[in-house]
Amino acid sequence: MNTYAQSVLDQLKKRFPTQKEFLQAATEIIDSLSLVFDRHPEYEKAGILERFVEPERQINFRVTWIDDAGKVQVNTGYRVQYSSAIGPYKGGLRFHPSVNNSIMKFLGLEQILKNSLTGMPIGGAKGGSDFDPKGKSDNEVMRFCQAFMQELYRHIGPDTDVPAGDIGVGAREIGYLYGCYKKLANNNGCALTGRGVPYGGSLVRTEATGYGLIYFANEMLKTKNQSFEGKRAVISGSGNVAIYANEKATQLGAKVVAMSDSDGYIVDERGIDLDLIKKLKEVERKRISEYVKIYPNAVYKKGCKDIWTVKCDIALPCATQNELNLDSAKILVQNGCKCVAEGANMPTTLDAIKYFQDNGILFGPAKAANAGGVATSALEMAQSSQRMYWSFEEVDKELEHIMKNIFKMCDEAAKEYDCAGNYVIGANIAGFKRVAESMLAYGIY
Ligand code: NDP
Ligand code: 2IT
């Protein structure tokens, strides 16, 4: 590795030895960027990498709310405003018990490069809380969201920082959060995306991450004269990203045979009934195990990791970080899988990524492959500024265009650095250059 890159990575390891997800993301990124520093000594001179890995601002705050039993509950709220080099901070909010500083920083760091790849003027951020919406009543979720926003509202705004959804934060939560924001801030601008269409949201934002993932994977398949037509696909998760990845993959002729939640996975050889998944997950908030009550011929297995033992041509991890490890990668390759595209953020461990690449598998990294969600968030911001709504077809067409362009950027950057076909390196380099050039232009501050 380039000595400058290595020294910055060593420093991070020394300073944050317990932040393992953050170090994992930083290691992958810095490893790729090493090639850039060999060619651009001016970046070292301006301390670009040290500044890039250090968040501009991190906010941790107490969130106090009262549950339905009248008991006082306390959670921690987070917002990591990582980089505003190319635009207002932008990135999702995650509500999950596993949320901590390491997870927020890994997601925020990835988001800087992802947002840069979209080609739109949006910086990188992430936030959330260790609050678990599972099993909570609508009223409890509302009270939590309002308590969370009572602190967050002073740090965000349409030109400052624009949060959105992520794990555990969907249409319901964004509604409560935005309702509270607009009241406290006395501002009706686009301070959150993923809003309902009646109050300023964009058509296609719900579908965007999943659809975009398939548009990106399709571009990878085209390089091998392949398509989704007739392929077997396995998709982990059954949340927002997984559901709409299934919908678009199916529209393009694939058969999705397995999906999961955090308890287990289902296999339906006839192809998963997506309407039933939408009803169970989006409307009733039930477990995926309920599927086999309606389709007794389908199989439910406990534990989600083994979903990767289901034979497939295309694997789409769309649940959470580090859900696909080296053992799973070996089984996928052995079973003939030819393409892996990440819908979730950092779902594949570093050794599993290497294994896929060494075995000639098409591998689409999250920051490129799942960028369709945030890109469509930026389209929501554009529509809000214009005081206009675009049609479903217009937004979808723009999304497809953006995903094709992201693929092209990754492909070209990989080739420029003699790593043709390595979209991990391509995505990191293409995303970084725009941010680094902006930082250089601003001087040292
Ligand atoms: P959702 O909350 O809608 O769905 C998450 C899904 O993943 C659920 O099926 C959930 O199961 C499962 N899951 C969550 N945590 C775990 C875990 N620790 N182990 C196993 N399964 C788990 O979230 P999204 O679909 O929005 O997000 C999924 C992934 O996509 C995340 O990595 C997110 O960061 C990423 N992403 C999301 C974008 C968006 O626009 N929403 C954009 C880009 C990336 P259960 O229901 O049992 O909890
Ligand atoms: O990881 C992500 O890109 C998201 N959760 C979406 C962020 C956004 O601002 O739409």
XYZ file of C-alpha atoms and ligand atoms in Angstrom:
503
model
C 0.000 0.000 0.000
C 1.077 3.602 -0.618
C 2.915 4.804 2.535
C 0.678 7.858 3.033
C -2.488 5.733 2.778
C -0.994 3.138 5.110
C -0.049 5.716 7.736
C -3.568 7.210 7.797
C -5.109 3.730 8.125
C -2.660 2.827 10.921
C -3.655 5.988 12.792
C -7.340 5.099 12.521
C -6.662 1.617 13.883
C -4.758 3.102 16.787
C -7.389 5.726 17.595
C -10.542 3.628 17.141
C -9.577 0.035 17.947
C -13.120 -0.923 18.980
C -14.926 0.562 15.960
C -14.736 -2.584 13.865
C -17.376 -1.750 11.240
C -15.833 1.696 10.741
C -12.345 0.206 10.359
C -13.678 -2.403 7.914
C -15.192 0.270 5.658
C -12.129 2.520 6.000
C -9.758 -0.345 5.174
C -11.581 -1.199 1.952
C -11.745 2.439 0.873
C -8.156 3.364 1.757
C -6.870 0.195 0.129
C -8.536 1.243 -3.151
C -7.417 4.875 -2.864
C -3.802 3.877 -2.363
C -3.509 3.835 -6.179
C -4.739 7.428 -6.374
C -2.166 8.731 -3.886
C 0.608 7.150 -5.945
C -0.447 9.383 -8.841
C -1.561 12.483 -6.891
C 1.018 13.665 -4.350
C -0.888 16.958 -4.036
C -3.555 15.116 -2.006
C -1.021 14.127 0.638
C 0.358 17.661 0.753
C -3.108 19.028 1.523
C -3.832 16.291 4.081
C -6.885 15.269 2.089
C -7.160 11.695 3.411
C -6.775 12.613 7.114
C -9.529 15.184 6.662
C -11.720 12.859 4.577
C -11.848 10.133 7.267
C -12.586 12.588 10.112
C -16.278 13.582 10.349
C -16.865 17.340 10.112
C -19.339 17.078 13.008
C -20.798 14.280 15.168
C -23.828 14.738 17.362
C -24.860 12.237 20.066
C -27.940 13.080 22.094
C -30.356 11.729 24.670
C -33.861 10.835 23.529
C -36.422 10.533 26.328
C -39.958 9.274 25.699
C -42.803 7.510 27.515
C -44.012 4.052 26.491
C -47.639 2.862 26.485
C -47.268 1.518 30.025
C -46.301 5.010 31.219
C -42.651 4.088 31.788
C -39.896 6.586 30.934
C -37.583 5.239 28.231
C -34.159 6.588 27.224
C -32.315 5.997 23.936
C -29.269 7.530 22.268
C -29.705 9.557 19.091
C -26.891 10.057 16.534
C -26.104 12.221 13.535
C -22.686 12.014 11.912
C -22.344 14.954 9.511
C -19.393 13.488 7.712
C -18.695 15.644 4.680
C -20.300 18.693 3.104
C -17.568 19.076 0.480
C -19.944 18.650 -2.462
C -23.307 19.606 -0.952
C -25.541 19.519 2.128
C -25.088 16.496 4.390
C -27.330 13.692 3.113
C -27.996 10.157 4.325
C -30.460 7.946 6.126
C -31.556 7.425 9.718
C -31.389 3.885 11.134
C -33.475 2.746 14.113
C -32.071 -0.590 15.293
C -30.761 -1.825 18.672
C -27.302 -2.429 17.149
C -26.779 1.272 16.302
C -23.586 2.760 17.827
C -20.798 5.189 16.853
C -18.948 2.596 14.776
C -22.000 1.709 12.677
C -22.885 5.384 12.182
C -19.342 6.215 11.064
C -19.032 3.298 8.635
C -22.370 4.207 7.063
C -21.482 7.913 6.939
C -18.096 7.292 5.344
C -19.611 5.047 2.666
C -22.335 7.619 2.068
C -19.831 10.355 1.087
C -18.560 8.292 -1.839
C -21.990 6.925 -2.767
C -23.472 10.396 -2.931
C -20.543 11.631 -4.987
C -21.082 8.790 -7.469
C -24.670 9.915 -8.096
C -23.191 13.025 -9.749
C -25.526 15.194 -7.685
C -24.596 17.947 -5.205
C -25.038 16.017 -1.931
C -22.575 15.509 0.920
C -22.440 12.473 3.209
C -24.071 11.789 6.604
C -25.793 9.105 8.634
C -27.840 9.032 11.794
C -30.272 7.071 13.869
C -30.829 5.546 17.249
C -30.585 2.301 19.193
C -34.400 2.452 19.474
C -36.083 -0.758 18.253
C -39.388 -0.054 16.471
C -40.195 -3.796 16.438
C -43.104 -4.644 18.715
C -43.839 -0.975 19.486
C -47.291 0.531 18.965
C -47.821 3.314 16.400
C -48.219 5.742 19.297
C -44.904 4.673 20.843
C -43.136 5.061 17.497
C -44.711 8.508 17.088
C -43.646 9.635 20.549
C -40.131 8.356 19.975
C -39.867 10.113 16.584
C -41.065 13.385 18.101
C -38.612 13.115 21.002
C -35.788 12.335 18.549
C -36.695 15.322 16.356
C -36.858 17.690 19.330
C -33.060 17.609 19.281
C -32.304 16.778 15.643
C -34.332 19.640 14.122
C -31.766 22.274 15.117
C -29.016 20.459 13.194
C -30.830 19.804 9.884
C -32.501 21.808 7.109
C -33.056 21.773 3.328
C -29.629 23.330 2.602
C -27.810 22.008 5.685
C -28.517 18.332 6.267
C -31.295 16.220 4.777
C -31.894 12.842 6.488
C -33.993 9.998 5.029
C -34.894 6.378 5.871
C -32.769 3.296 6.434
C -33.297 0.128 8.516
C -36.326 0.588 10.769
C -37.165 3.987 9.298
C -39.797 3.845 6.560
C -42.822 5.851 5.443
C -44.470 5.806 8.885
C -41.393 7.096 10.731
C -40.570 9.727 8.094
C -44.143 11.021 8.379
C -43.864 11.473 12.153
C -40.353 12.939 11.900
C -41.246 15.428 9.178
C -44.488 16.467 10.894
C -42.487 17.304 13.991
C -39.642 18.993 12.060
C -41.901 21.374 10.134
C -43.653 22.430 13.313
C -40.491 23.044 15.360
C -38.497 24.686 12.562
C -41.442 26.566 11.043
C -40.031 25.446 7.695
C -41.813 23.476 4.972
C -38.725 22.810 2.864
C -37.226 19.459 1.985
C -35.404 18.745 5.273
C -36.190 15.012 5.006
C -36.632 12.778 1.951
C -38.733 9.679 1.545
C -41.741 11.811 2.492
C -45.223 10.748 1.419
C -46.181 12.015 -2.025
C -49.147 14.101 -0.728
C -46.765 16.257 1.331
C -43.818 16.730 -1.014
C -42.353 13.254 -1.534
C -41.220 11.915 -4.900
C -42.796 9.099 -6.846
C -40.357 6.139 -7.166
C -38.479 6.990 -3.918
C -40.044 3.890 -2.288
C -38.901 1.654 -5.141
C -35.660 3.481 -5.923
C -32.978 1.555 -4.030
C -34.253 -1.853 -5.130
C -34.921 -0.803 -8.728
C -31.569 0.975 -8.929
C -29.788 -2.124 -7.649
C -31.248 -4.174 -10.490
C -30.411 -1.487 -13.078
C -26.810 -1.564 -11.838
C -26.604 -5.382 -11.759
C -28.036 -5.450 -15.277
C -25.176 -3.254 -16.504
C -22.685 -5.696 -14.960
C -24.466 -8.662 -16.584
C -24.374 -6.926 -19.983
C -20.563 -6.988 -19.907
C -20.862 -10.802 -20.110
C -23.734 -10.696 -22.634
C -26.098 -11.797 -19.881
C -29.384 -10.484 -18.463
C -31.913 -11.242 -15.694
C -34.064 -13.234 -18.132
C -34.467 -16.831 -16.909
C -32.072 -16.405 -13.945
C -32.644 -17.682 -10.394
C -32.130 -14.997 -7.792
C -31.812 -15.081 -4.002
C -32.497 -11.858 -2.070
C -31.802 -11.529 1.648
C -34.048 -9.282 3.721
C -37.704 -8.476 3.115
C -37.650 -4.754 3.825
C -37.779 -1.770 1.517
C -34.687 -2.592 -0.545
C -35.324 -6.342 -0.832
C -38.975 -5.993 -1.853
C -38.337 -3.609 -4.743
C -35.227 -5.470 -5.878
C -37.474 -8.510 -6.168
C -40.106 -6.508 -8.080
C -37.680 -5.187 -10.719
C -35.696 -8.449 -11.051
C -38.993 -10.273 -11.648
C -40.083 -7.652 -14.211
C -36.829 -8.306 -16.069
C -37.543 -12.053 -16.225
C -35.757 -13.484 -13.171
C -37.319 -15.878 -10.667
C -36.681 -14.914 -7.026
C -36.737 -18.158 -5.014
C -35.669 -17.045 -1.525
C -36.043 -14.070 0.858
C -35.434 -13.614 4.600
C -35.897 -11.538 7.734
C -33.792 -11.449 10.878
C -35.368 -14.697 12.156
C -35.083 -16.958 9.109
C -35.637 -17.442 5.369
C -38.209 -18.872 2.994
C -37.649 -20.814 -0.226
C -40.429 -21.021 -2.795
C -39.325 -22.881 -5.919
C -42.262 -21.494 -7.925
C -41.014 -17.966 -7.302
C -41.898 -15.880 -4.256
C -45.352 -14.278 -4.199
C -44.259 -10.653 -3.743
C -47.774 -9.359 -3.087
C -47.942 -11.611 -0.059
C -44.525 -10.410 1.166
C -45.651 -6.790 0.767
C -48.830 -7.521 2.751
C -46.969 -9.338 5.524
C -44.084 -6.882 5.793
C -45.297 -3.466 4.645
C -48.863 -3.588 5.961
C -49.092 -6.119 8.788
C -45.463 -5.928 10.076
C -45.382 -9.692 10.585
C -42.589 -12.291 10.402
C -41.618 -13.903 7.072
C -42.367 -17.340 8.585
C -46.090 -16.529 8.059
C -45.531 -17.048 4.309
C -45.565 -20.848 4.584
C -48.987 -20.756 6.269
C -50.380 -19.467 2.961
C -48.016 -21.524 0.759
C -47.467 -24.873 2.525
C -45.239 -26.049 -0.355
C -42.726 -23.326 0.408
C -40.090 -24.007 3.066
C -39.208 -21.854 6.100
C -35.847 -22.277 7.826
C -34.727 -20.580 11.004
C -31.531 -18.510 10.956
C -30.856 -16.075 8.123
C -27.192 -16.819 7.166
C -28.029 -20.104 5.423
C -30.053 -18.330 2.769
C -26.798 -18.325 0.753
C -26.907 -22.141 0.523
C -29.921 -21.801 -1.804
C -28.724 -22.361 -5.379
C -28.874 -19.232 -7.544
C -27.350 -17.391 -10.514
C -27.629 -13.977 -8.878
C -27.301 -13.163 -5.150
C -28.553 -9.840 -3.797
C -27.776 -9.215 -0.108
C -30.339 -6.566 0.941
C -30.572 -6.886 4.753
C -27.607 -5.635 6.770
C -23.807 -5.366 7.214
C -21.627 -8.494 7.214
C -24.483 -10.850 6.406
C -22.466 -12.653 3.696
C -19.155 -14.130 4.881
C -16.404 -16.200 3.280
C -18.118 -19.555 3.970
C -21.281 -18.291 2.293
C -19.265 -16.916 -0.634
C -17.653 -20.314 -1.207
C -21.029 -22.059 -1.245
C -22.495 -19.488 -3.652
C -19.590 -19.923 -6.082
C -19.722 -23.708 -5.781
C -23.449 -23.576 -6.592
C -22.799 -21.616 -9.801
C -23.636 -18.070 -8.722
C -22.212 -15.602 -11.266
C -23.266 -12.199 -9.992
C -23.478 -10.545 -6.566
C -24.793 -6.991 -6.130
C -25.055 -5.326 -2.720
C -28.415 -3.734 -1.875
C -27.512 -3.426 1.811
C -24.550 -1.348 3.017
C -21.374 -3.436 3.443
C -23.238 -6.786 3.543
C -20.194 -8.707 2.285
C -17.123 -9.255 4.462
C -13.736 -8.204 3.002
C -12.514 -11.813 2.565
C -15.766 -12.794 0.853
C -15.428 -9.885 -1.621
C -11.891 -11.002 -2.430
C -13.100 -14.572 -2.958
C -15.795 -13.424 -5.404
C -13.307 -11.292 -7.334
C -10.660 -14.043 -7.428
C -13.290 -16.391 -8.852
C -14.399 -14.041 -11.634
C -17.812 -13.282 -10.105
C -19.396 -9.974 -11.136
C -19.400 -8.008 -7.883
C -21.299 -4.719 -7.465
C -20.301 -2.840 -4.282
C -22.984 -1.151 -2.175
C -21.863 2.433 -2.616
C -22.446 2.098 -6.355
C -25.145 -0.573 -6.569
C -27.524 0.838 -3.932
C -27.015 4.527 -4.758
C -30.404 4.702 -6.503
C -32.147 5.429 -3.198
C -30.159 8.509 -2.323
C -30.085 9.632 -5.970
C -33.873 9.637 -5.989
C -33.795 11.495 -2.663
C -31.824 14.180 -4.493
C -34.531 14.159 -7.186
C -37.065 14.695 -4.379
C -35.023 17.712 -3.219
C -34.975 19.039 -6.795
C -38.749 18.658 -7.172
C -39.333 20.389 -3.830
C -37.159 23.348 -4.845
C -39.041 23.589 -8.127
C -42.419 23.301 -6.355
C -43.162 20.565 -8.927
C -43.978 16.866 -9.094
C -42.505 14.696 -11.801
C -44.349 11.607 -13.131
C -43.415 8.056 -12.100
C -42.048 7.433 -15.607
C -39.884 10.580 -15.546
C -38.326 9.771 -12.173
C -37.812 6.101 -13.046
C -36.161 7.031 -16.338
C -33.852 9.464 -14.554
C -33.010 6.801 -11.950
C -32.087 4.277 -14.650
C -29.958 6.887 -16.396
C -28.139 7.696 -13.113
C -27.462 4.000 -12.362
C -26.069 3.431 -15.873
C -23.838 6.448 -15.419
C -22.614 5.207 -12.025
C -21.724 1.877 -13.589
C -19.852 3.679 -16.376
C -17.904 5.785 -13.857
C -16.895 2.694 -11.842
C -15.961 0.781 -14.976
C -13.867 3.624 -16.411
C -12.077 4.419 -13.130
C -11.190 0.736 -12.678
C -9.759 0.639 -16.211
C -7.854 3.911 -15.714
C -6.123 2.329 -12.696
C -5.428 -0.999 -14.471
C -8.034 -2.938 -12.481
C -10.643 -3.575 -15.203
C -13.763 -5.269 -13.812
C -12.941 -4.400 -10.188
C -15.948 -2.220 -9.419
C -14.926 -1.896 -5.749
C -11.789 -0.001 -6.695
C -13.649 1.817 -9.477
C -16.412 3.032 -7.145
C -14.041 4.176 -4.414
C -11.774 6.074 -6.799
C -14.507 7.662 -8.917
C -16.433 8.745 -5.803
C -13.351 10.067 -4.017
C -11.920 12.195 -6.817
C -14.867 14.589 -6.917
C -14.759 15.059 -3.143
C -10.967 15.451 -3.062
C -10.962 18.016 -5.889
C -13.616 20.070 -4.051
C -11.616 19.931 -0.810
C -8.488 21.074 -2.651
C -10.381 24.005 -4.152
C -11.516 25.238 -0.725
C -7.974 25.418 0.661
C -7.139 24.326 4.178
C -9.861 24.998 6.758
P -35.827 -2.280 6.291
O -35.906 -1.954 7.724
O -36.970 -1.926 5.403
O -35.548 -3.837 6.088
C -34.438 -4.457 6.657
C -34.497 -5.937 6.365
O -33.281 -6.538 6.762
C -35.603 -6.641 7.138
O -36.035 -7.751 6.423
C -34.871 -7.032 8.412
O -35.459 -8.124 9.090
C -33.498 -7.411 7.872
N -32.488 -7.155 8.896
C -32.231 -5.991 9.528
N -31.251 -6.117 10.422
C -30.877 -7.398 10.373
C -29.914 -8.165 11.062
N -29.122 -7.613 12.013
N -29.808 -9.461 10.723
C -30.593 -10.008 9.785
N -31.530 -9.337 9.092
C -31.674 -8.066 9.393
O -34.494 -1.591 5.763
P -34.029 -1.282 4.268
O -34.583 -2.284 3.330
O -34.277 0.153 4.029
O -32.461 -1.451 4.403
C -31.790 -2.674 4.124
C -30.326 -2.400 3.812
O -30.248 -1.545 2.675
C -29.552 -1.682 4.912
O -28.219 -2.132 4.886
C -29.592 -0.230 4.482
O -28.515 0.494 5.022
C -29.469 -0.394 2.986
N -29.933 0.722 2.164
C -31.189 1.242 2.308
C -31.601 2.274 1.493
C -32.968 2.825 1.542
O -33.265 3.701 0.750
N -33.859 2.336 2.383
C -30.686 2.884 0.521
C -29.405 2.214 0.404
C -29.061 1.196 1.227
P -36.469 -7.851 10.321
O -37.725 -7.358 9.712
O -36.597 -9.176 10.991
O -35.799 -6.837 11.174
O -27.887 4.108 2.634
C -28.541 4.932 1.962
O -28.110 5.383 0.890
C -29.858 5.339 2.466
N -30.300 4.841 3.495
C -30.639 6.382 1.730
C -30.159 7.760 2.063
C -30.973 8.891 1.507
O -30.642 10.026 1.899
O -31.891 8.697 0.714
